[in-house]
Amino acid sequence: MRIFVLAFTGGIWLLQQQAVLPAASWLAGLGIGALVLLALKNSALAGPRSGNPGRQSPRRRFIASAMLVLAASALGFVWAAGFAHLRLAKELPAEFEGRDIELSGVVAGLPQALERGVRFEFDVEEAGVGVPPRISLAWYRSRDATDDDASPLIPVRAGERWRFTVRLKRPHGNLNPHGFDYEAWLFERGIRATGYVRPRSAERIDSRVWQPGYAVEMLRESIRDRFRAALPVESYAGILIALAIGDQQSIDAELWQTFARTGITHLMSISGLHVTMVAGLFYALTNWLWRRSARLPLRLPAQHAAAAGGFFAAFIYCLLAGFAVPAQRTLYMLGVVAIARISGREVGASRVLPLALLLVLLLDPWAVLAAGFWLSFGAVALLFHIGSGRLGPAHWLIEWGRAQWAVTLGMLPALLALFQQFSLVSPLANAVAIPVVSFIITPLALVGTLPFLDPLLSLAHLVTAWLMAFINWLSLLPLAMWQQSAPPAWAVLLALAGGIWLLLPRGFPARWLGLLTFLPLLTVTAPRPASGTAELTVLDVGQGLAIHVQTATHDLLFDAGPAFSADADSGNRIIAPYLRAMGVRKLDALVISHADRDHEGGAASVLAALPVAILKTSLPFEHALSAQPVPQQPCADGDGWNWDGVRFDMLHPGPEPLSRKTNDVSCVLRVSAGGKSMLLTSDIEAVSETAMLKRHPGALAADVMTAPHHGSRTSSTPAFIAAVAARDVIFPVGYRNQFGHPKDDVVARYVQSGARLHRTDADGSVRVGLGVQGVTFRHERELRRRYWHARPPL
């Protein structure tokens, strides 16, 4: 059974790595072949036996096991592919993008607040042919004419039926090296289109749609409203909401950074520990109440009733939690244990986890794409691993320390592979936080969901505040967090194997050798360009610009992308994680070309994330970045320097004022290596291009360039295109951006010049190599191509 489940999981994982789904006929053949292989495997086991009639020969057992692995892997592959074909069939047609579509349906999830509106999942009931059954909608409120901060509330709530006119687009997300795949996240949730509401056409049809799923969401929203009303100004109310109903969006972004630095992020969602605690509490309560009756134990033993009661409580809690993977895993494990208890059978711990794993993947084959899936099952498997082979229970304090050591050591390779960081203070933080959150804060928050028990929420918040005082102190320690580049796959696998060996029971020989397997994981550094060469990565930040320039020993960031909201920008969401994964510990220069939100929006987050040697800008003195405690220097034509045999030349702005527009003072940088060059043009417009042609006649030629101002009609004059004569042009643009960049006539000019075109909305990040070997290109969407990625039409 265990081998089958592990192989089945491997087959599902393999399917999720495919760039294109296999044809249905091919999958049918593979499935039939797998079933035949299983039948042959059973025949092999039932055939003549050699030697002892009670045992199979080693050769026969090996062949049977190999056949089982192959068959299970194939079945997992076919199972996941079948689900994927069904979900892909619900894709929004490309011709529907950007059109007004009238539809009606039900708000299917908790509406989440945006800076100027709300976002919510919507189940479509009536619409034109081709509209997917589940979509994600944003409803933005309009600003008041007299007060930019005053605006009406969006009146949408979970479980309501609405009629909307919307504009939709197919799922699309930024794609960068080691970055989050937003399209995969949407695909797993069954969301096959995103869009926004045209407010003037919105009409509520029913205030309540009484179906089980919607009723749960209505209950979750009412609980969230009660928590917010009871704790209107409390700093940690979002933590209590997350622990009670699994709404992690209620927690501020700064708190998530604190949790990550101290390694307690897993406690701030409804994890398996919380579900088990609730199940255990109701098991004990049901058992106690059942035994108080004289008749009930005669009809059903108290232990059986308690097992059913504990499972039912865990099920209700998982529904409130939104049924995340950690909660699912625990619920299914509890279900297996409850069935075994009621049926009078004993089920070993090593069988409970594979059964839970199988159930999760049968219902959700895309769970393998989530980091929480691997961390959740991995942590429980480690606890089972250290508990096996023990002669007897040790003191509870020793058992607790052993569990902390096992989870910390065993999860280290996965954390570095997934997030490129782990908390050094995690054992101490968890030693305090786990019992406080699990046995004090969470029970108080859950009981506080009941009517008339709001005072318990204040008590829970008080305990949370005390805990957070300790957690905040830990997070501010100088060595609280270890960060490094993304380790290679071989180093991760080696450390995982070494960790399992190191955690074997006492008595196994040379367990200490497991520590040596962690050395490559912690010491192997990310590759860098050779001396005299440069690599420039035009990051996919949507409608904005951010370019990482790397030489043998230096790093420069040209612009920092857009700001998305008050607490989210491309600096903390895209650039900082990318730089960490690339092994960049500091920036030798940060260039902010000009004061536009889509170029400097993430700069403050970058400056907060890592040291910067110098900040070069064309920003006005009164700009907020001017107050940053970092050496600063204005961009100026004529400025130049050499790093590792790579030449950097600033070509704009010049000394003469061109206009009051910020675009006309944009910094323009040329990077040259091995006789090849790339021109970073930022948002210069026609007047700036003309000025540069006058100051640098015949000296603007480059092999590669970024299209000025994202391909706007105000830029890319024919004379400038001819002077640069780039063979490759990169358009840093957002998918279906509101400005319509790049403009068709601008694209036509570059095509007529003979240039090859690259676009971040279609290609993801574009990595350019410059050196004596020539110019090379790598597109992230080609390197990480998956079947759910829809290539935007050009």
mmCIF file of N, CA and C in Angstrom, residues 13 29 33 91 96 98 111 149 168 224 230 269 272 283 332 397 430 488-489 544 637 656 674 680 688 707 710 777 792:
data_model
loop_
_atom_site.group_PDB
_atom_site.id
_atom_site.type_symbol
_atom_site.label_atom_id
_atom_site.label_comp_id
_atom_site.label_asym_id
_atom_site.label_seq_id
_atom_site.Cartn_x
_atom_site.Cartn_y
_atom_site.Cartn_z
ATOM 1 N N TRP A 13 2.940 14.083 -9.613
ATOM 2 C CA TRP A 13 3.944 15.153 -9.673
ATOM 3 C C TRP A 13 4.544 15.257 -11.074
ATOM 4 N N GLY A 29 -4.413 4.568 -23.409
ATOM 5 C CA GLY A 29 -3.507 3.443 -23.582
ATOM 6 C C GLY A 29 -2.612 3.235 -22.382
ATOM 7 N N GLY A 33 -2.517 -0.021 -19.961
ATOM 8 C CA GLY A 33 -1.241 -0.691 -19.724
ATOM 9 C C GLY A 33 -0.933 -0.824 -18.248
ATOM 10 N N GLU A 91 -11.616 26.926 -20.221
ATOM 11 C CA GLU A 91 -10.829 28.137 -20.426
ATOM 12 C C GLU A 91 -11.657 29.221 -21.123
ATOM 13 N N PHE A 96 -12.965 36.652 -25.999
ATOM 14 C CA PHE A 96 -13.831 37.220 -24.970
ATOM 15 C C PHE A 96 -13.093 38.211 -24.077
ATOM 16 N N GLY A 98 -11.503 41.369 -22.532
ATOM 17 C CA GLY A 98 -11.680 42.805 -22.690
ATOM 18 C C GLY A 98 -13.045 43.233 -23.185
ATOM 19 N N PRO A 111 -15.153 37.862 0.518
ATOM 20 C CA PRO A 111 -14.600 39.025 -0.178
ATOM 21 C C PRO A 111 -13.380 39.554 0.586
ATOM 22 N N ASP A 149 -10.075 60.409 -0.704
ATOM 23 C CA ASP A 149 -10.068 59.303 0.244
ATOM 24 C C ASP A 149 -11.477 58.826 0.613
ATOM 25 N N LEU A 168 -13.387 40.425 -18.581
ATOM 26 C CA LEU A 168 -12.588 39.294 -18.149
ATOM 27 C C LEU A 168 -11.323 39.160 -18.989
ATOM 28 N N ARG A 224 -16.026 36.580 10.954
ATOM 29 C CA ARG A 224 -15.010 37.607 10.725
ATOM 30 C C ARG A 224 -15.541 38.990 11.107
ATOM 31 N N ALA A 230 -15.633 43.235 17.594
ATOM 32 C CA ALA A 230 -15.218 43.094 18.987
ATOM 33 C C ALA A 230 -13.812 43.639 19.231
ATOM 34 N N SER A 269 -1.836 29.669 10.500
ATOM 35 C CA SER A 269 -2.917 29.122 9.686
ATOM 36 C C SER A 269 -3.477 27.937 10.456
ATOM 37 N N GLY A 272 -2.466 21.182 11.045
ATOM 38 C CA GLY A 272 -2.858 19.882 11.557
ATOM 39 C C GLY A 272 -2.857 19.821 13.066
ATOM 40 N N TYR A 283 -13.253 14.700 21.460
ATOM 41 C CA TYR A 283 -13.212 13.268 21.788
ATOM 42 C C TYR A 283 -13.387 13.083 23.288
ATOM 43 N N TYR A 332 -8.251 13.576 7.184
ATOM 44 C CA TYR A 332 -8.282 12.229 6.621
ATOM 45 C C TYR A 332 -7.569 11.235 7.536
ATOM 46 N N LEU A 397 9.739 15.766 28.133
ATOM 47 C CA LEU A 397 10.603 16.866 27.712
ATOM 48 C C LEU A 397 11.599 16.391 26.662
ATOM 49 N N ASN A 430 9.184 28.269 18.443
ATOM 50 C CA ASN A 430 8.148 27.249 18.417
ATOM 51 C C ASN A 430 7.954 26.592 19.776
ATOM 52 N N PRO A 488 20.984 23.797 -5.548
ATOM 53 C CA PRO A 488 20.667 22.881 -6.656
ATOM 54 C C PRO A 488 19.905 21.663 -6.164
ATOM 55 N N ALA A 489 19.198 21.008 -7.072
ATOM 56 C CA ALA A 489 18.344 19.881 -6.689
ATOM 57 C C ALA A 489 19.143 18.753 -6.056
ATOM 58 N N GLY A 544 5.675 47.885 -15.770
ATOM 59 C CA GLY A 544 6.736 48.585 -15.059
ATOM 60 C C GLY A 544 8.078 48.075 -15.538
ATOM 61 N N ASP A 637 24.650 62.431 -17.835
ATOM 62 C CA ASP A 637 25.334 62.050 -19.068
ATOM 63 C C ASP A 637 26.838 62.221 -18.886
ATOM 64 N N GLU A 656 20.944 70.049 -20.107
ATOM 65 C CA GLU A 656 19.887 70.989 -20.464
ATOM 66 C C GLU A 656 18.519 70.466 -20.034
ATOM 67 N N GLY A 674 32.383 42.366 -23.864
ATOM 68 C CA GLY A 674 32.848 41.518 -24.955
ATOM 69 C C GLY A 674 32.458 42.019 -26.318
ATOM 70 N N LEU A 680 19.512 50.448 -21.874
ATOM 71 C CA LEU A 680 18.374 50.490 -20.969
ATOM 72 C C LEU A 680 17.779 51.888 -21.042
ATOM 73 N N SER A 688 13.563 63.536 -25.616
ATOM 74 C CA SER A 688 14.801 63.003 -25.046
ATOM 75 C C SER A 688 15.598 62.241 -26.106
ATOM 76 N N ALA A 707 12.542 48.770 -25.151
ATOM 77 C CA ALA A 707 11.766 49.772 -25.886
ATOM 78 C C ALA A 707 11.444 50.946 -24.971
ATOM 79 N N HIS A 710 7.894 51.592 -22.702
ATOM 80 C CA HIS A 710 7.071 50.391 -22.860
ATOM 81 C C HIS A 710 6.403 50.283 -24.230
ATOM 82 N N PHE A 777 19.776 34.617 -25.179
ATOM 83 C CA PHE A 777 18.482 34.956 -24.566
ATOM 84 C C PHE A 777 17.896 33.713 -23.913
ATOM 85 N N PRO A 792 0.093 34.511 -24.170
ATOM 86 C CA PRO A 792 -0.760 35.598 -24.664
ATOM 87 C C PRO A 792 -0.561 35.835 -26.155
#
